[in-house]
CSV table of C-alpha atoms in Angstrom, one decimal:
chain,number,residue,atom,x,y,z
A,14,MET,CA,58.2,-89.8,-82.1
A,15,GLN,CA,54.6,-91.4,-82.2
A,16,ARG,CA,52.6,-91.7,-79.4
A,17,THR,CA,49.3,-93.2,-78.3
A,18,ALA,CA,47.0,-90.4,-76.6
A,19,ILE,CA,44.4,-91.7,-74.3
A,20,ILE,CA,41.9,-89.1,-73.3
A,21,GLY,CA,39.7,-90.2,-69.9
A,22,GLY,CA,39.6,-90.1,-66.2
A,23,SER,CA,42.5,-89.8,-63.9
A,24,GLY,CA,41.7,-93.3,-62.9
A,25,LEU,CA,42.9,-95.2,-65.8
A,26,TYR,CA,46.7,-93.6,-65.0
A,27,GLN,CA,46.8,-96.2,-62.3
A,28,MET,CA,47.0,-99.5,-64.6
A,29,GLU,CA,49.4,-102.3,-63.4
A,30,GLY,CA,52.9,-102.3,-64.8
A,31,ILE,CA,52.9,-98.7,-66.1
A,32,GLU,CA,56.0,-96.7,-66.4
A,33,VAL,CA,55.5,-93.0,-65.5
A,34,LEU,CA,58.1,-90.9,-67.7
A,35,ASP,CA,57.0,-87.5,-67.0
A,36,GLU,CA,54.5,-84.6,-66.6
A,37,LEU,CA,54.4,-82.2,-69.6
A,38,ASP,CA,52.8,-78.6,-69.2
A,39,ILE,CA,51.7,-77.7,-72.6
A,40,ASP,CA,51.2,-74.2,-73.7
A,41,THR,CA,49.1,-73.7,-76.8
A,42,PRO,CA,47.7,-70.8,-79.0
A,43,TYR,CA,44.4,-71.6,-77.5
A,44,GLY,CA,45.4,-71.7,-73.8
A,45,LYS,CA,46.1,-74.4,-71.4
A,46,PRO,CA,44.6,-77.8,-71.8
A,47,SER,CA,42.9,-79.7,-68.8
A,48,ASP,CA,45.8,-80.4,-67.0
A,49,THR,CA,49.1,-81.7,-67.5
A,50,LEU,CA,49.7,-84.5,-69.5
A,51,THR,CA,51.2,-87.7,-68.0
A,52,LEU,CA,53.7,-89.1,-70.4
A,53,ALA,CA,53.9,-93.1,-69.2
A,54,LYS,CA,55.3,-96.3,-71.3
A,55,ILE,CA,52.9,-99.6,-71.2
A,56,HIS,CA,54.4,-102.9,-72.7
A,57,GLY,CA,57.4,-100.3,-74.1
A,58,GLN,CA,54.8,-97.8,-76.1
A,59,GLU,CA,54.7,-94.6,-75.5
A,60,VAL,CA,51.5,-93.2,-74.0
A,61,VAL,CA,50.2,-89.8,-73.0
A,62,PHE,CA,47.3,-89.4,-70.6
A,63,LEU,CA,45.2,-86.4,-71.0
A,64,PRO,CA,42.3,-85.9,-67.9
A,65,ARG,CA,39.7,-84.4,-70.2
A,66,HIS,CA,37.7,-82.9,-67.1
A,67,GLY,CA,41.1,-82.2,-65.3
A,68,LYS,CA,42.6,-84.4,-62.8
A,69,THR,CA,39.6,-83.2,-60.2
A,70,HIS,CA,37.2,-83.4,-62.4
A,71,SER,CA,36.4,-79.7,-62.2
A,72,ILE,CA,35.7,-78.7,-65.8
A,73,PRO,CA,32.2,-79.3,-67.2
A,74,PRO,CA,31.8,-80.9,-70.5
A,75,HIS,CA,30.8,-77.2,-72.4
A,76,LYS,CA,33.8,-75.5,-70.5
A,77,ILE,CA,36.8,-78.2,-71.8
A,78,ASN,CA,39.3,-76.0,-74.1
A,79,TYR,CA,39.0,-79.0,-77.0
A,80,ARG,CA,41.1,-77.1,-79.1
A,81,ALA,CA,44.0,-76.7,-76.6
A,82,ASN,CA,43.3,-80.4,-75.7
A,83,ILE,CA,43.8,-82.2,-79.1
A,84,TYR,CA,46.5,-79.5,-80.1
A,85,ALA,CA,48.8,-80.1,-77.1
A,86,LEU,CA,48.7,-83.9,-78.0
A,87,LYS,CA,49.5,-83.1,-81.5
A,88,LEU,CA,52.8,-81.1,-80.2
A,89,VAL,CA,53.4,-84.1,-78.1
A,90,GLY,CA,53.5,-86.3,-81.3
A,91,ALA,CA,50.3,-88.3,-80.5
A,92,SER,CA,49.2,-89.9,-84.0
A,93,GLN,CA,46.2,-91.7,-82.2
A,94,ILE,CA,43.7,-90.8,-79.8
A,95,ILE,CA,41.6,-93.1,-77.7
A,96,SER,CA,38.8,-92.0,-76.2
A,97,VAL,CA,37.5,-93.7,-73.1
A,98,SER,CA,33.9,-92.1,-72.3
A,99,ALA,CA,31.0,-92.7,-70.0
A,100,VAL,CA,27.5,-92.8,-71.4
A,101,GLY,CA,24.1,-93.5,-71.3
A,102,SER,CA,22.5,-96.0,-73.1
A,103,LEU,CA,19.3,-95.7,-75.5
A,104,ARG,CA,18.7,-99.4,-76.4
A,105,GLU,CA,17.6,-102.1,-74.2
A,106,ASP,CA,20.3,-104.3,-75.6
A,107,ILE,CA,23.3,-102.0,-74.2
A,108,ALA,CA,22.9,-102.8,-70.8
A,109,PRO,CA,25.0,-100.6,-68.5
A,110,GLY,CA,28.4,-102.3,-67.9
A,111,ASP,CA,28.4,-102.8,-71.6
A,112,PHE,CA,31.3,-101.1,-73.7
A,113,VAL,CA,30.1,-99.7,-77.6
A,114,ILE,CA,33.0,-99.1,-79.8
A,115,VAL,CA,31.3,-96.3,-81.2
A,116,ASP,CA,31.5,-95.7,-84.9
A,117,GLN,CA,29.2,-92.5,-85.9
A,118,PHE,CA,28.6,-89.4,-83.9
A,119,VAL,CA,25.6,-87.1,-84.0
A,120,ASP,CA,26.6,-83.8,-82.6
A,121,ARG,CA,23.7,-81.8,-80.8
A,122,THR,CA,26.0,-79.6,-78.8
A,123,ARG,CA,26.1,-76.0,-79.2
A,124,GLU,CA,28.5,-72.6,-78.6
A,125,ARG,CA,31.6,-75.1,-78.5
A,126,VAL,CA,34.3,-73.7,-80.9
A,127,SER,CA,34.9,-76.9,-83.7
A,128,THR,CA,37.4,-76.0,-86.0
A,129,PHE,CA,41.2,-74.9,-85.8
A,130,PHE,CA,40.8,-73.3,-89.0
A,131,ASP,CA,38.7,-70.0,-88.1
A,132,GLY,CA,39.8,-67.8,-91.0
A,133,PRO,CA,41.7,-66.6,-92.8
A,134,ILE,CA,43.1,-70.3,-93.7
A,135,VAL,CA,39.9,-72.2,-94.3
A,136,ALA,CA,39.8,-76.2,-94.4
A,137,HIS,CA,37.0,-78.8,-94.9
A,138,VAL,CA,37.9,-82.3,-94.0
A,139,SER,CA,35.7,-85.2,-94.3
A,140,LEU,CA,33.7,-86.8,-91.5
A,141,ALA,CA,31.9,-89.2,-93.0
A,142,ASP,CA,33.3,-91.8,-91.4
A,143,PRO,CA,34.7,-89.3,-88.2
A,144,VAL,CA,36.1,-92.9,-86.4
A,145,CYS,CA,39.4,-94.6,-87.5
A,146,ALA,CA,38.5,-98.0,-88.6
A,147,SER,CA,41.8,-99.5,-88.0
A,148,LEU,CA,41.8,-98.2,-84.1
A,149,ARG,CA,38.2,-99.1,-83.7
A,150,SER,CA,39.1,-102.8,-84.8
A,151,GLN,CA,42.3,-103.1,-82.3
A,152,LEU,CA,39.8,-101.8,-79.3
A,153,GLN,CA,37.1,-104.5,-80.3
A,154,GLN,CA,39.6,-107.0,-80.6
A,155,ALA,CA,41.5,-106.2,-77.0
A,156,CYS,CA,37.7,-105.7,-75.4
A,157,GLU,CA,36.6,-109.6,-76.9
A,158,GLN,CA,40.1,-111.0,-75.5
A,159,GLN,CA,39.1,-110.1,-72.0
A,160,HIS,CA,35.7,-111.1,-72.8
A,161,ILE,CA,34.2,-107.5,-71.9
A,162,THR,CA,30.4,-107.5,-73.5
A,163,THR,CA,31.2,-105.2,-76.4
A,164,HIS,CA,29.0,-104.1,-79.3
A,165,ASN,CA,31.5,-103.0,-82.1
A,166,LYS,CA,29.7,-100.2,-83.5
A,167,GLY,CA,26.7,-97.6,-82.7
A,168,THR,CA,25.8,-94.0,-82.9
A,169,TYR,CA,26.9,-91.6,-80.0
A,170,MET,CA,24.8,-88.7,-79.7
A,171,VAL,CA,26.5,-85.9,-78.0
A,172,MET,CA,24.2,-83.6,-75.9
A,173,GLN,CA,25.5,-80.2,-74.5
A,174,GLY,CA,25.3,-81.0,-70.9
A,175,PRO,CA,25.9,-80.5,-68.1
A,176,GLN,CA,22.4,-81.6,-67.1
A,177,PHE,CA,21.0,-84.9,-67.9
A,178,SER,CA,18.0,-85.6,-70.9
A,179,THR,CA,14.6,-84.7,-70.2
A,180,ARG,CA,12.5,-88.1,-70.5
A,181,ALA,CA,10.9,-86.4,-74.1
A,182,GLU,CA,14.3,-85.8,-75.3
A,183,SER,CA,15.6,-89.2,-74.7
A,184,ASN,CA,12.6,-90.8,-76.6
A,185,VAL,CA,13.4,-88.4,-79.5
A,186,TYR,CA,17.1,-89.5,-80.0
A,187,ARG,CA,15.6,-93.0,-79.6
A,188,SER,CA,13.4,-92.8,-82.4
A,189,TRP,CA,16.4,-91.2,-84.5
A,190,GLY,CA,18.2,-94.5,-83.9
A,191,MET,CA,20.8,-93.3,-81.8
A,192,ASP,CA,22.8,-96.0,-79.7
A,193,VAL,CA,24.2,-94.2,-76.3
A,194,ILE,CA,24.4,-90.6,-75.5
A,195,GLY,CA,27.0,-88.6,-73.4
A,196,MET,CA,28.3,-84.7,-73.5
A,197,THR,CA,31.9,-84.9,-74.5
A,198,ASN,CA,33.0,-86.1,-77.8
A,199,MET,CA,32.1,-83.5,-80.1
A,200,PRO,CA,33.9,-81.3,-80.9
A,201,GLU,CA,36.5,-83.7,-79.8
A,202,ALA,CA,36.3,-86.1,-82.8
A,203,LYS,CA,36.4,-83.4,-85.5
A,204,LEU,CA,39.4,-81.4,-84.1
A,205,ALA,CA,41.2,-84.7,-84.2
A,206,ARG,CA,40.3,-85.3,-87.6
A,207,GLU,CA,41.6,-81.9,-88.5
A,208,ALA,CA,44.8,-82.7,-86.6
A,209,GLU,CA,45.0,-85.5,-88.6
A,210,ILE,CA,45.1,-87.8,-85.7
A,211,CYS,CA,43.3,-91.2,-85.7
A,212,TYR,CA,40.1,-91.0,-83.1
A,213,ALA,CA,38.4,-93.8,-81.8
A,214,THR,CA,35.9,-94.2,-78.7
A,215,VAL,CA,35.4,-96.7,-76.3
A,216,ALA,CA,32.0,-95.7,-74.3
A,217,MET,CA,31.2,-97.5,-71.3
A,218,CYS,CA,27.7,-97.0,-70.9
A,219,THR,CA,26.6,-96.5,-66.9
A,220,ASP,CA,23.1,-96.5,-66.9
A,221,TYR,CA,19.5,-96.3,-69.3
A,222,ASP,CA,19.2,-92.5,-69.2
A,223,CYS,CA,16.0,-91.8,-68.3
A,224,TRP,CA,13.6,-93.7,-71.3
A,225,HIS,CA,13.5,-96.8,-69.3
A,226,GLU,CA,10.3,-97.5,-67.5
A,227,ASN,CA,11.9,-100.4,-65.4
A,228,GLU,CA,14.8,-98.8,-64.7
A,229,ASP,CA,16.0,-95.9,-62.1
A,230,ASP,CA,16.2,-92.6,-63.8
A,231,VAL,CA,20.4,-91.6,-64.5
A,232,SER,CA,21.4,-90.3,-61.3
A,233,VAL,CA,25.5,-88.8,-60.1
A,234,SER,CA,25.0,-91.7,-57.6
A,235,ASN,CA,24.2,-94.6,-59.7
A,236,VAL,CA,26.5,-93.0,-62.8
A,237,LEU,CA,29.6,-93.5,-60.2
A,238,GLU,CA,29.0,-96.7,-59.1
A,239,VAL,CA,29.0,-98.5,-62.3
A,240,MET,CA,31.5,-96.0,-63.9
A,241,HIS,CA,33.9,-97.4,-61.0
A,242,LYS,CA,33.4,-101.0,-62.2
A,243,ASN,CA,33.8,-100.1,-65.9
A,244,VAL,CA,37.2,-98.3,-65.2
A,245,GLY,CA,38.3,-101.6,-63.8
A,246,LYS,CA,37.7,-103.1,-67.3
A,247,ALA,CA,39.0,-100.2,-69.4
A,248,LYS,CA,42.4,-100.6,-67.8
A,249,ILE,CA,42.6,-104.4,-68.5
A,250,MET,CA,41.3,-103.7,-71.8
A,251,LEU,CA,44.1,-101.1,-72.7
A,252,ASP,CA,46.6,-103.2,-71.2
A,253,THR,CA,45.7,-105.9,-73.7
A,254,PHE,CA,45.5,-103.2,-76.4
A,255,PHE,CA,49.1,-102.0,-75.9
A,256,LYS,CA,50.1,-105.7,-75.2
A,257,ASN,CA,49.1,-106.5,-78.9
A,258,LYS,CA,49.8,-103.2,-80.9
A,259,PRO,CA,52.5,-103.0,-83.4
A,260,LYS,CA,55.3,-101.1,-82.3
A,261,GLY,CA,56.1,-97.9,-84.8
A,262,LYS,CA,53.8,-95.5,-86.9
A,263,GLN,CA,50.7,-97.5,-88.6
A,264,ALA,CA,49.7,-96.0,-92.2
A,265,CYS,CA,46.0,-94.5,-92.0
A,266,ALA,CA,44.3,-92.0,-94.0
A,267,CYS,CA,43.4,-90.2,-91.1
A,268,HIS,CA,46.6,-88.6,-91.2
A,269,GLN,CA,46.2,-87.4,-94.6
A,270,ALA,CA,42.8,-85.7,-93.7
A,271,LEU,CA,44.3,-82.3,-94.7
A,272,GLN,CA,45.8,-83.2,-97.8
A,273,HIS,CA,43.3,-82.0,-100.0
A,274,GLY,CA,41.1,-80.0,-97.4
A,275,ILE,CA,43.0,-76.4,-97.5
A,276,PHE,CA,41.5,-73.7,-99.4
A,277,ALA,CA,44.6,-71.7,-99.4
A,278,ASP,CA,48.5,-71.2,-100.4
A,279,LEU,CA,49.7,-71.4,-97.2
A,280,LYS,CA,53.1,-70.1,-98.5
A,281,ALA,CA,51.5,-66.8,-99.2
A,282,GLN,CA,50.0,-66.5,-95.7
A,283,ASP,CA,51.6,-64.2,-92.9
A,284,ASP,CA,52.7,-65.1,-89.5
A,285,ASN,CA,50.0,-64.1,-87.9
A,286,ALA,CA,47.7,-66.7,-90.1
A,287,LEU,CA,49.8,-69.6,-89.8
A,288,ARG,CA,50.9,-69.5,-86.0
A,289,PRO,CA,47.6,-70.7,-84.5
A,290,ILE,CA,47.8,-73.8,-86.9
A,291,HIS,CA,51.3,-74.4,-87.3
A,292,ALA,CA,51.8,-77.5,-85.9
A,293,LEU,CA,49.0,-79.1,-88.0
A,294,VAL,CA,50.0,-77.5,-91.4
A,295,LYS,CA,53.9,-77.5,-91.0
A,296,ARG,CA,54.4,-80.6,-93.5
A,297,PHE,CA,52.8,-78.4,-96.2
A,298,LEU,CA,55.0,-75.4,-96.0
């Protein structure tokens, strides 16, 4: 059983031609995920939708239970995750309404638990390239087929939130060479790598943050207006992605991320140590 997971707003679920199969109420060793998972079928492919902030958008970025979200997706057989995220632009040429298929992250969040391997079992996975190249390429092709203005790489600056940036912060991030800014994709991407799930982000630009002298500063009303249009384009992009996607599991190095990263003899560990990470390490036992 191999499924594609989509983490994003609940508005993505209202896609033409989608067949909803079930609502999955999942428990994990880390508590409940943000909401129930919606199991559906698109073009014959099984898809799991998870609203990152809950279906009523009641969970702020710093309160999301990222470990429960990723672990729940692992439990239901997700082999890849498409993160659909609203972001601000830090570059003149990335305009509101543009999509960016992110290839790098800079994590400036704090006090968010960012690993499943919290001891006594320790693991170190590579995050040199935190986004799955194959999944990125497929998403880029889907955007191009639908003539969505798309930037095929970019660095996503992940800020703590829930407040937007100060003008000084925004200009500092620009001086660092950051391309877009948002609040949610870390530690999400780190945890997906530890769970050996392919991960890619479609960053949908809604505003110019607050650095642009000729544009209004970012506000919720402005963001929502552009976001509504972006969601429509995201649905079209996802429909094309699943129409083109090969059926069956695709081999990828992401699925072997833990192969040489676990610093413990798992078979010598007791149940208390293994229970919270069992879904991640059971293939080694």
